[in-house]
């Protein structure tokens, strides 16, 4: 896989057959590869819909229930979680650099970073991560080392599905944050979960929660030529296509639901972003590959607004699949990440909302310790950041050994990625993590 | 029950890109429509010939992309070889390759010609050609893959996405395949390799000393496998025909085949990997004209754009307007969002894309006719409209407003 590895709907889709197949049945868990991606709940009618198992990439299914009763989880107050997904597999070893280890320099050869920003004599940050280093020093950055999952799969798609799902049962049709929203807000608030990037994310896919996606500060404003009469009334008229009640699960009704939900989200989103309801110029550029600078501008506007979403998920960004040309490409990404965090924190601090905003990074896997001659191939465990004033800064987890690699030359993880999720759910969002994740995972003491 | 007109429209929407009224009226039944859509006897609209760029400015020149794209869009709108256009897109999506990484528009043009040449021919020939296609060699790092510096990018994706599908190979197979594919480079115009090997600029070249000639075992076959051998092993594997066949079934019918159907069409495909034999097996399946299939797929932004231009003509600004609207939708030929290709299905119903579907009205000339609701919907190839949709469209002022609503109606979002 190359430059821009965000998902992937090719592998499956919610087909009409799938909708018709299992009305009334228990919600089942699809295997890796079943990305039933839509923007509202995976299951808008509230019926359990097992996937059709015959698609070419979905070879097995198991019937594990993942439904959470609505309203089970108390509200998080006005806190916002901002997830930054680094698509393609970020090189953890050149992000949090184990420069105290001679083995690192042996494995990495010309790719080894000679001048990381030292944190504690053992590890240092990539030289482009100046802001994170400053904030590490002031105690606002938790670094969690060695994050991965058992029996790692080196496929982008399988690994992303695992990270999105966050369930003990493996890949599920719902995402961990979708299940969190199901249990807290359900369908009530269309802006509770916002994906910023080139479409919706499976991580925010719930059974009932609606996910709004937006790309840039133009918000959700159609661009309609001036010669069209009644431009301002179009969206209002458009809502007429959606009936008050839905009684079927045909593809056509799926579209009608999307029209209804989009029209509902549009007004609020445009108000929050100060975007016009309709424009005749200034085409949104679209995000072919997520643009972090644009995305963070939207995130800053939303998180500082009076109606901050509970979850903001920035995805589609990143050129992290650095099989070749890694040195420059990865350096650029690190610089973008650092700049984005600096921008976001300047905004939340001047708005006085730093104490209710938390940022976490994710990526489907790290990269292989050995240099391949121009970059690095798919790997396993990696370090990630949890950033914000509520954080108890420092290092968590354990750096995987560089001398006992697995048979493909990869690191063995030391912290389950669901421990990261559980810690945030339990101690930041105040949610019973076991309910969202399917079982109990170790809680890391990330918060002050 | 769908009307016969809707069924005919369904055939042309699925086996091509068109469903204009004159096309619908040119046949009497869905069965005749299938024959017309699969007919390859008309002459193709030729892609123009481009010169290989020889200096740095020419290499990066985006005008070559615009020329190819403009012709491709013309072919999509007008080609009488309907199934060919459907398959050219299907293979472009299947072997997704991204200009942003390849960076040389001329190489995307060469790949497009390769895809077009084999689109209705042999999948085996197409796969062999793609494995050493210069744009693909750059996109999935084949040019970086050498005996002493293995790069697994292509070796993994060729099995996961292009042939077997996940679950049918091991990490050892990824390693073996990657070793087999070592040794290929692209002779970049003006580059050292081009001078050294004295080859055609922009051709792919096998360089024995970069190839790992040791013994390897790929999916049970052992030997000094090279790229050709490895592709033959992948074609020999029974999962390949099933995986690719099911994907085309899903593309044309809108849902996945059940296991028995998957096996049946895979057996047909595997005989000699004839793409048209596979298409015929899929179209012959009772699913193709079933009520369950009609309007079961979400219409892609490309299908919308092409359909609107067919319905209303685009004036003189078609190519530029199309590119701009497709950009807003993050759905541009030669710029797939990932190696897995373009988004499809419910994923296309996110608020951003739903709202900006209105933008497509800009493709229509200002002198838009004031059509009645039935005439407008027929113009768009839609015959069985719900009462509710008819009322909404009726209530809008005729002309631009009514048309904008029609192209963002529930019915127009599905094919």
PDB file of C-alpha atoms in Angstrom, chain A residues 1-20 32-33 35-40 52-57 59 152-159 197-202 210-216 218-225 227-231 234-235 237-244 250-252 254-256 258-259 261-263 265-266 283-290 315 319 321-325 329 368 372-378 407-408, chain B residues 93 98 100-101 103 138-141 144 148-154 156-157 160-161 164-169 171-172 174-175 242-244 246-247 250-251 254-259 262 291-298 317 324-332 335-356 358-362 364-366 368 386 388-390 392-393 395-402 404-406 408-414:
ATOM      1  CA  UNK A   1       0.000   0.000   0.000  1.00  0.00           C
ATOM      2  CA  UNK A   2       1.252   3.383  -0.720  1.00  0.00           C
ATOM      3  CA  UNK A   3       0.944   7.017   0.052  1.00  0.00           C
ATOM      4  CA  UNK A   4      -2.452   7.502   1.427  1.00  0.00           C
ATOM      5  CA  UNK A   5      -3.759   4.446   3.069  1.00  0.00           C
ATOM      6  CA  UNK A   6      -6.971   5.499   4.551  1.00  0.00           C
ATOM      7  CA  UNK A   7      -9.828   3.070   4.152  1.00  0.00           C
ATOM      8  CA  UNK A   8     -11.001   1.228   1.802  1.00  0.00           C
ATOM      9  CA  UNK A   9     -14.543   0.462   1.293  1.00  0.00           C
ATOM     10  CA  UNK A  10     -13.756  -1.921  -1.481  1.00  0.00           C
ATOM     11  CA  UNK A  11     -13.579  -4.825   0.817  1.00  0.00           C
ATOM     12  CA  UNK A  12     -17.238  -4.823   1.650  1.00  0.00           C
ATOM     13  CA  UNK A  13     -20.200  -2.605   1.744  1.00  0.00           C
ATOM     14  CA  UNK A  14     -23.539  -2.635   3.353  1.00  0.00           C
ATOM     15  CA  UNK A  15     -25.560  -4.075   0.549  1.00  0.00           C
ATOM     16  CA  UNK A  16     -29.248  -4.182   0.293  1.00  0.00           C
ATOM     17  CA  UNK A  17     -29.041  -7.910   0.788  1.00  0.00           C
ATOM     18  CA  UNK A  18     -27.167  -7.388   3.988  1.00  0.00           C
ATOM     19  CA  UNK A  19     -29.847  -5.033   5.198  1.00  0.00           C
ATOM     20  CA  UNK A  20     -32.559  -7.454   4.293  1.00  0.00           C
ATOM     21  CA  UNK A  32     -11.549  -8.188   9.683  1.00  0.00           C
ATOM     22  CA  UNK A  33     -12.439  -6.770   6.348  1.00  0.00           C
ATOM     23  CA  UNK A  35     -16.274  -2.426   7.014  1.00  0.00           C
ATOM     24  CA  UNK A  36     -19.937  -1.648   6.859  1.00  0.00           C
ATOM     25  CA  UNK A  37     -19.364   2.012   6.661  1.00  0.00           C
ATOM     26  CA  UNK A  38     -22.083   4.560   6.748  1.00  0.00           C
ATOM     27  CA  UNK A  39     -22.394   7.857   8.475  1.00  0.00           C
ATOM     28  CA  UNK A  40     -25.128   7.314  10.958  1.00  0.00           C
ATOM     29  CA  UNK A  52     -23.547 -11.561   4.807  1.00  0.00           C
ATOM     30  CA  UNK A  53     -20.539 -13.758   5.181  1.00  0.00           C
ATOM     31  CA  UNK A  54     -20.106 -14.674   1.559  1.00  0.00           C
ATOM     32  CA  UNK A  55     -18.177 -11.683   0.359  1.00  0.00           C
ATOM     33  CA  UNK A  56     -14.807 -12.381  -1.040  1.00  0.00           C
ATOM     34  CA  UNK A  57     -12.812 -10.812   1.728  1.00  0.00           C
ATOM     35  CA  UNK A  59     -14.341 -15.327   5.269  1.00  0.00           C
ATOM     36  CA  UNK A 152      -0.330  -8.712  14.689  1.00  0.00           C
ATOM     37  CA  UNK A 153      -1.549  -8.661  11.111  1.00  0.00           C
ATOM     38  CA  UNK A 154       0.748  -6.720   8.785  1.00  0.00           C
ATOM     39  CA  UNK A 155      -2.036  -5.746   6.401  1.00  0.00           C
ATOM     40  CA  UNK A 156      -3.006  -2.064   6.582  1.00  0.00           C
ATOM     41  CA  UNK A 157      -6.656  -2.923   6.198  1.00  0.00           C
ATOM     42  CA  UNK A 158      -6.819  -5.696   8.748  1.00  0.00           C
ATOM     43  CA  UNK A 159      -4.792  -3.692  11.221  1.00  0.00           C
ATOM     44  CA  UNK A 197     -11.174  14.192   6.673  1.00  0.00           C
ATOM     45  CA  UNK A 198     -12.263  12.652   3.436  1.00  0.00           C
ATOM     46  CA  UNK A 199     -15.426  11.008   4.758  1.00  0.00           C
ATOM     47  CA  UNK A 200     -16.664   9.084   7.767  1.00  0.00           C
ATOM     48  CA  UNK A 201     -14.437   6.866   9.895  1.00  0.00           C
ATOM     49  CA  UNK A 202     -15.299   3.342  11.013  1.00  0.00           C
ATOM     50  CA  UNK A 210     -24.860   9.686  13.774  1.00  0.00           C
ATOM     51  CA  UNK A 211     -21.469  10.707  12.494  1.00  0.00           C
ATOM     52  CA  UNK A 212     -21.019  14.031  10.764  1.00  0.00           C
ATOM     53  CA  UNK A 213     -18.101  14.380   8.404  1.00  0.00           C
ATOM     54  CA  UNK A 214     -16.606  17.652   7.277  1.00  0.00           C
ATOM     55  CA  UNK A 215     -13.454  18.526   5.379  1.00  0.00           C
ATOM     56  CA  UNK A 216     -12.630  22.152   5.858  1.00  0.00           C
ATOM     57  CA  UNK A 218     -16.396  25.772   4.233  1.00  0.00           C
ATOM     58  CA  UNK A 219     -18.427  23.450   6.450  1.00  0.00           C
ATOM     59  CA  UNK A 220     -21.443  21.889   4.840  1.00  0.00           C
ATOM     60  CA  UNK A 221     -22.340  24.573   2.309  1.00  0.00           C
ATOM     61  CA  UNK A 222     -23.311  23.599  -1.210  1.00  0.00           C
ATOM     62  CA  UNK A 223     -21.756  25.616  -3.996  1.00  0.00           C
ATOM     63  CA  UNK A 224     -24.533  26.495  -6.364  1.00  0.00           C
ATOM     64  CA  UNK A 225     -24.306  28.812  -9.370  1.00  0.00           C
ATOM     65  CA  UNK A 227     -28.390  31.508 -11.815  1.00  0.00           C
ATOM     66  CA  UNK A 228     -30.216  28.881  -9.783  1.00  0.00           C
ATOM     67  CA  UNK A 229     -33.302  30.508  -8.217  1.00  0.00           C
ATOM     68  CA  UNK A 230     -34.187  29.867  -4.593  1.00  0.00           C
ATOM     69  CA  UNK A 231     -30.639  28.771  -3.769  1.00  0.00           C
ATOM     70  CA  UNK A 234     -32.742  24.354  -1.579  1.00  0.00           C
ATOM     71  CA  UNK A 235     -31.617  22.464   1.505  1.00  0.00           C
ATOM     72  CA  UNK A 237     -36.826  21.747   0.094  1.00  0.00           C
ATOM     73  CA  UNK A 238     -34.372  18.839  -0.052  1.00  0.00           C
ATOM     74  CA  UNK A 239     -35.409  17.682   3.418  1.00  0.00           C
ATOM     75  CA  UNK A 240     -38.791  16.929   1.920  1.00  0.00           C
ATOM     76  CA  UNK A 241     -37.319  13.809   0.312  1.00  0.00           C
ATOM     77  CA  UNK A 242     -36.962  12.211   3.735  1.00  0.00           C
ATOM     78  CA  UNK A 243     -40.147  10.853   5.251  1.00  0.00           C
ATOM     79  CA  UNK A 244     -40.915  11.379   8.909  1.00  0.00           C
ATOM     80  CA  UNK A 250     -33.757  -0.535   1.113  1.00  0.00           C
ATOM     81  CA  UNK A 251     -30.820   1.338  -0.370  1.00  0.00           C
ATOM     82  CA  UNK A 252     -33.248   4.135  -1.234  1.00  0.00           C
ATOM     83  CA  UNK A 254     -30.576   4.552   3.331  1.00  0.00           C
ATOM     84  CA  UNK A 255     -30.230   7.605   1.090  1.00  0.00           C
ATOM     85  CA  UNK A 256     -33.333   9.206   2.599  1.00  0.00           C
ATOM     86  CA  UNK A 258     -28.629  10.385   4.871  1.00  0.00           C
ATOM     87  CA  UNK A 259     -30.562  13.340   3.496  1.00  0.00           C
ATOM     88  CA  UNK A 261     -29.337  13.505   8.936  1.00  0.00           C
ATOM     89  CA  UNK A 262     -27.233  15.736   6.695  1.00  0.00           C
ATOM     90  CA  UNK A 263     -29.838  18.482   6.620  1.00  0.00           C
ATOM     91  CA  UNK A 265     -26.285  18.531  10.859  1.00  0.00           C
ATOM     92  CA  UNK A 266     -25.816  21.225   8.253  1.00  0.00           C
ATOM     93  CA  UNK A 283     -15.026  25.396  -4.268  1.00  0.00           C
ATOM     94  CA  UNK A 284     -13.992  23.286  -1.316  1.00  0.00           C
ATOM     95  CA  UNK A 285     -10.829  21.651  -2.510  1.00  0.00           C
ATOM     96  CA  UNK A 286     -11.776  18.265  -1.218  1.00  0.00           C
ATOM     97  CA  UNK A 287      -9.373  16.162   0.749  1.00  0.00           C
ATOM     98  CA  UNK A 288      -7.744  13.689  -1.560  1.00  0.00           C
ATOM     99  CA  UNK A 289      -5.312  12.982   1.160  1.00  0.00           C
ATOM    100  CA  UNK A 290      -6.326  14.421   4.473  1.00  0.00           C
ATOM    101  CA  UNK A 315      -8.246  10.885   9.726  1.00  0.00           C
ATOM    102  CA  UNK A 319       1.947   9.666   4.124  1.00  0.00           C
ATOM    103  CA  UNK A 321       3.566   4.195   4.650  1.00  0.00           C
ATOM    104  CA  UNK A 322       7.232   4.904   4.130  1.00  0.00           C
ATOM    105  CA  UNK A 323       8.515   1.833   2.330  1.00  0.00           C
ATOM    106  CA  UNK A 324      10.776   4.203   0.420  1.00  0.00           C
ATOM    107  CA  UNK A 325      12.106   7.726   0.743  1.00  0.00           C
ATOM    108  CA  UNK A 329       8.612  11.933   3.985  1.00  0.00           C
ATOM    109  CA  UNK A 368       9.979  -2.700  11.062  1.00  0.00           C
ATOM    110  CA  UNK A 372      15.174  -1.755   3.937  1.00  0.00           C
ATOM    111  CA  UNK A 373      17.572   0.414   1.979  1.00  0.00           C
ATOM    112  CA  UNK A 374      15.248   3.361   1.397  1.00  0.00           C
ATOM    113  CA  UNK A 375      12.589   3.086   4.086  1.00  0.00           C
ATOM    114  CA  UNK A 376      10.901   0.562   6.364  1.00  0.00           C
ATOM    115  CA  UNK A 377       8.322  -2.161   5.817  1.00  0.00           C
ATOM    116  CA  UNK A 378       5.201  -2.869   7.842  1.00  0.00           C
ATOM    117  CA  UNK A 407      10.559 -14.087  13.138  1.00  0.00           C
ATOM    118  CA  UNK A 408       9.725 -11.319  10.654  1.00  0.00           C
TER     119      UNK A 408
ATOM    120  CA  UNK B  93     -10.036   0.992  -9.336  1.00  0.00           C
ATOM    121  CA  UNK B  98      -1.846   7.293  -7.651  1.00  0.00           C
ATOM    122  CA  UNK B 100       0.580  11.947  -6.590  1.00  0.00           C
ATOM    123  CA  UNK B 101       3.189   9.332  -5.866  1.00  0.00           C
ATOM    124  CA  UNK B 103       4.449  12.056 -10.256  1.00  0.00           C
ATOM    125  CA  UNK B 138       6.905   3.254  -8.766  1.00  0.00           C
ATOM    126  CA  UNK B 139       3.608   3.345  -6.861  1.00  0.00           C
ATOM    127  CA  UNK B 140       4.155   0.138  -4.902  1.00  0.00           C
ATOM    128  CA  UNK B 141       7.927   0.544  -4.668  1.00  0.00           C
ATOM    129  CA  UNK B 144      13.114  -0.107  -4.725  1.00  0.00           C
ATOM    130  CA  UNK B 148      19.944  -6.831  -0.995  1.00  0.00           C
ATOM    131  CA  UNK B 149      17.121  -4.417  -0.037  1.00  0.00           C
ATOM    132  CA  UNK B 150      13.815  -6.204  -0.105  1.00  0.00           C
ATOM    133  CA  UNK B 151      10.672  -4.056  -0.263  1.00  0.00           C
ATOM    134  CA  UNK B 152       7.419  -5.887   0.450  1.00  0.00           C
ATOM    135  CA  UNK B 153       4.934  -3.289  -0.712  1.00  0.00           C
ATOM    136  CA  UNK B 154       3.939  -4.842  -4.050  1.00  0.00           C
ATOM    137  CA  UNK B 156       1.895  -7.993  -0.195  1.00  0.00           C
ATOM    138  CA  UNK B 157      -0.714  -5.940  -2.055  1.00  0.00           C
ATOM    139  CA  UNK B 160      -4.154  -9.110  -0.646  1.00  0.00           C
ATOM    140  CA  UNK B 161      -5.877  -6.850  -3.137  1.00  0.00           C
ATOM    141  CA  UNK B 164      -6.012 -14.051  -3.765  1.00  0.00           C
ATOM    142  CA  UNK B 165      -7.588 -11.848  -1.120  1.00  0.00           C
ATOM    143  CA  UNK B 166      -6.787 -11.911   2.562  1.00  0.00           C
ATOM    144  CA  UNK B 167      -6.610 -15.158   4.476  1.00  0.00           C
ATOM    145  CA  UNK B 168      -5.261 -17.175   1.560  1.00  0.00           C
ATOM    146  CA  UNK B 169      -1.525 -16.644   2.009  1.00  0.00           C
ATOM    147  CA  UNK B 171       3.699 -13.865   5.738  1.00  0.00           C
ATOM    148  CA  UNK B 172       6.206 -16.346   4.284  1.00  0.00           C
ATOM    149  CA  UNK B 174       4.657 -12.253   1.167  1.00  0.00           C
ATOM    150  CA  UNK B 175       8.401 -12.641   1.601  1.00  0.00           C
ATOM    151  CA  UNK B 242     -13.072 -16.360  -6.778  1.00  0.00           C
ATOM    152  CA  UNK B 243     -11.811 -13.093  -5.283  1.00  0.00           C
ATOM    153  CA  UNK B 244     -11.705 -11.109  -8.525  1.00  0.00           C
ATOM    154  CA  UNK B 246     -16.846 -11.881  -6.706  1.00  0.00           C
ATOM    155  CA  UNK B 247     -15.601  -8.314  -6.822  1.00  0.00           C
ATOM    156  CA  UNK B 250     -20.505  -6.993  -6.656  1.00  0.00           C
ATOM    157  CA  UNK B 251     -19.634  -4.142  -9.003  1.00  0.00           C
ATOM    158  CA  UNK B 254     -24.598  -4.550  -6.241  1.00  0.00           C
ATOM    159  CA  UNK B 255     -24.355  -7.336  -3.672  1.00  0.00           C
ATOM    160  CA  UNK B 256     -21.943 -10.180  -3.042  1.00  0.00           C
ATOM    161  CA  UNK B 257     -22.533 -13.628  -4.543  1.00  0.00           C
ATOM    162  CA  UNK B 258     -23.461 -16.502  -2.254  1.00  0.00           C
ATOM    163  CA  UNK B 259     -20.744 -19.188  -1.972  1.00  0.00           C
ATOM    164  CA  UNK B 262     -19.083 -17.432  -6.303  1.00  0.00           C
ATOM    165  CA  UNK B 291     -35.733  -6.773  -8.040  1.00  0.00           C
ATOM    166  CA  UNK B 292     -33.160  -7.006  -5.302  1.00  0.00           C
ATOM    167  CA  UNK B 293     -30.434  -5.712  -7.631  1.00  0.00           C
ATOM    168  CA  UNK B 294     -32.293  -2.780  -9.148  1.00  0.00           C
ATOM    169  CA  UNK B 295     -31.279   0.427  -7.354  1.00  0.00           C
ATOM    170  CA  UNK B 296     -29.258  -1.541  -4.816  1.00  0.00           C
ATOM    171  CA  UNK B 297     -26.030   0.359  -5.403  1.00  0.00           C
ATOM    172  CA  UNK B 298     -25.079   3.874  -4.380  1.00  0.00           C
ATOM    173  CA  UNK B 317     -16.793  23.516 -19.853  1.00  0.00           C
ATOM    174  CA  UNK B 324     -13.575  20.485 -10.176  1.00  0.00           C
ATOM    175  CA  UNK B 325     -16.755  18.734  -9.003  1.00  0.00           C
ATOM    176  CA  UNK B 326     -14.978  15.383  -8.761  1.00  0.00           C
ATOM    177  CA  UNK B 327     -12.250  17.040  -6.718  1.00  0.00           C
ATOM    178  CA  UNK B 328     -14.810  18.293  -4.220  1.00  0.00           C
ATOM    179  CA  UNK B 329     -16.042  14.706  -3.970  1.00  0.00           C
ATOM    180  CA  UNK B 330     -12.482  13.341  -3.502  1.00  0.00           C
ATOM    181  CA  UNK B 331     -13.121  11.098  -6.498  1.00  0.00           C
ATOM    182  CA  UNK B 332     -10.669  11.875  -9.289  1.00  0.00           C
ATOM    183  CA  UNK B 335      -5.979   9.910  -7.821  1.00  0.00           C
ATOM    184  CA  UNK B 336      -7.503   7.055  -5.803  1.00  0.00           C
ATOM    185  CA  UNK B 337      -7.582   7.736  -2.066  1.00  0.00           C
ATOM    186  CA  UNK B 338      -5.680   4.525  -1.352  1.00  0.00           C
ATOM    187  CA  UNK B 339      -4.314   1.380  -2.928  1.00  0.00           C
ATOM    188  CA  UNK B 340      -7.700  -0.175  -2.124  1.00  0.00           C
ATOM    189  CA  UNK B 341      -9.227   2.139  -4.715  1.00  0.00           C
ATOM    190  CA  UNK B 342     -12.198   4.468  -4.561  1.00  0.00           C
ATOM    191  CA  UNK B 343     -14.890   4.550  -1.870  1.00  0.00           C
ATOM    192  CA  UNK B 344     -18.216   2.996  -2.711  1.00  0.00           C
ATOM    193  CA  UNK B 345     -21.526   2.080  -1.155  1.00  0.00           C
ATOM    194  CA  UNK B 346     -22.948   3.833   1.919  1.00  0.00           C
ATOM    195  CA  UNK B 347     -19.572   5.384   2.565  1.00  0.00           C
ATOM    196  CA  UNK B 348     -20.448   7.812  -0.241  1.00  0.00           C
ATOM    197  CA  UNK B 349     -23.439   9.087   1.750  1.00  0.00           C
ATOM    198  CA  UNK B 350     -21.496  11.219   4.204  1.00  0.00           C
ATOM    199  CA  UNK B 351     -22.750  14.770   4.828  1.00  0.00           C
ATOM    200  CA  UNK B 352     -19.953  16.411   2.839  1.00  0.00           C
ATOM    201  CA  UNK B 353     -20.665  14.421  -0.304  1.00  0.00           C
ATOM    202  CA  UNK B 354     -24.451  14.620   0.171  1.00  0.00           C
ATOM    203  CA  UNK B 355     -24.427  18.423   0.434  1.00  0.00           C
ATOM    204  CA  UNK B 356     -22.007  18.900  -2.458  1.00  0.00           C
ATOM    205  CA  UNK B 358     -25.914  20.025  -5.381  1.00  0.00           C
ATOM    206  CA  UNK B 359     -22.679  21.369  -6.864  1.00  0.00           C
ATOM    207  CA  UNK B 360     -23.138  19.123  -9.903  1.00  0.00           C
ATOM    208  CA  UNK B 361     -25.799  21.512 -11.163  1.00  0.00           C
ATOM    209  CA  UNK B 362     -22.879  23.677 -12.287  1.00  0.00           C
ATOM    210  CA  UNK B 364     -25.451  22.032 -16.668  1.00  0.00           C
ATOM    211  CA  UNK B 365     -25.551  24.986 -19.078  1.00  0.00           C
ATOM    212  CA  UNK B 366     -27.395  28.036 -17.784  1.00  0.00           C
ATOM    213  CA  UNK B 368     -31.403  24.794 -18.686  1.00  0.00           C
ATOM    214  CA  UNK B 386     -41.805   7.561  -5.409  1.00  0.00           C
ATOM    215  CA  UNK B 388     -42.907  11.710  -2.148  1.00  0.00           C
ATOM    216  CA  UNK B 389     -39.987  12.452  -4.472  1.00  0.00           C
ATOM    217  CA  UNK B 390     -42.354  13.514  -7.240  1.00  0.00           C
ATOM    218  CA  UNK B 392     -40.788  17.546  -3.773  1.00  0.00           C
ATOM    219  CA  UNK B 393     -39.512  17.985  -7.313  1.00  0.00           C
ATOM    220  CA  UNK B 395     -43.009  21.892  -5.755  1.00  0.00           C
ATOM    221  CA  UNK B 396     -39.702  23.429  -6.840  1.00  0.00           C
ATOM    222  CA  UNK B 397     -39.614  26.199  -9.444  1.00  0.00           C
ATOM    223  CA  UNK B 398     -38.833  24.639 -12.868  1.00  0.00           C
ATOM    224  CA  UNK B 399     -35.360  25.175 -14.288  1.00  0.00           C
ATOM    225  CA  UNK B 400     -32.263  25.316 -12.108  1.00  0.00           C
ATOM    226  CA  UNK B 401     -33.908  24.717  -8.730  1.00  0.00           C
ATOM    227  CA  UNK B 402     -35.961  21.746  -9.859  1.00  0.00           C
ATOM    228  CA  UNK B 404     -30.705  20.717  -8.598  1.00  0.00           C
ATOM    229  CA  UNK B 405     -33.248  18.852  -6.477  1.00  0.00           C
ATOM    230  CA  UNK B 406     -33.634  16.086  -9.062  1.00  0.00           C
ATOM    231  CA  UNK B 408     -29.880  15.214  -5.314  1.00  0.00           C
ATOM    232  CA  UNK B 409     -33.047  13.120  -5.067  1.00  0.00           C
ATOM    233  CA  UNK B 410     -32.983   9.716  -3.359  1.00  0.00           C
ATOM    234  CA  UNK B 411     -33.603   8.058  -6.712  1.00  0.00           C
ATOM    235  CA  UNK B 412     -30.612   9.712  -8.377  1.00  0.00           C
ATOM    236  CA  UNK B 413     -28.299   8.629  -5.573  1.00  0.00           C
ATOM    237  CA  UNK B 414     -28.771   4.992  -6.501  1.00  0.00           C
TER     238      UNK B 414
END
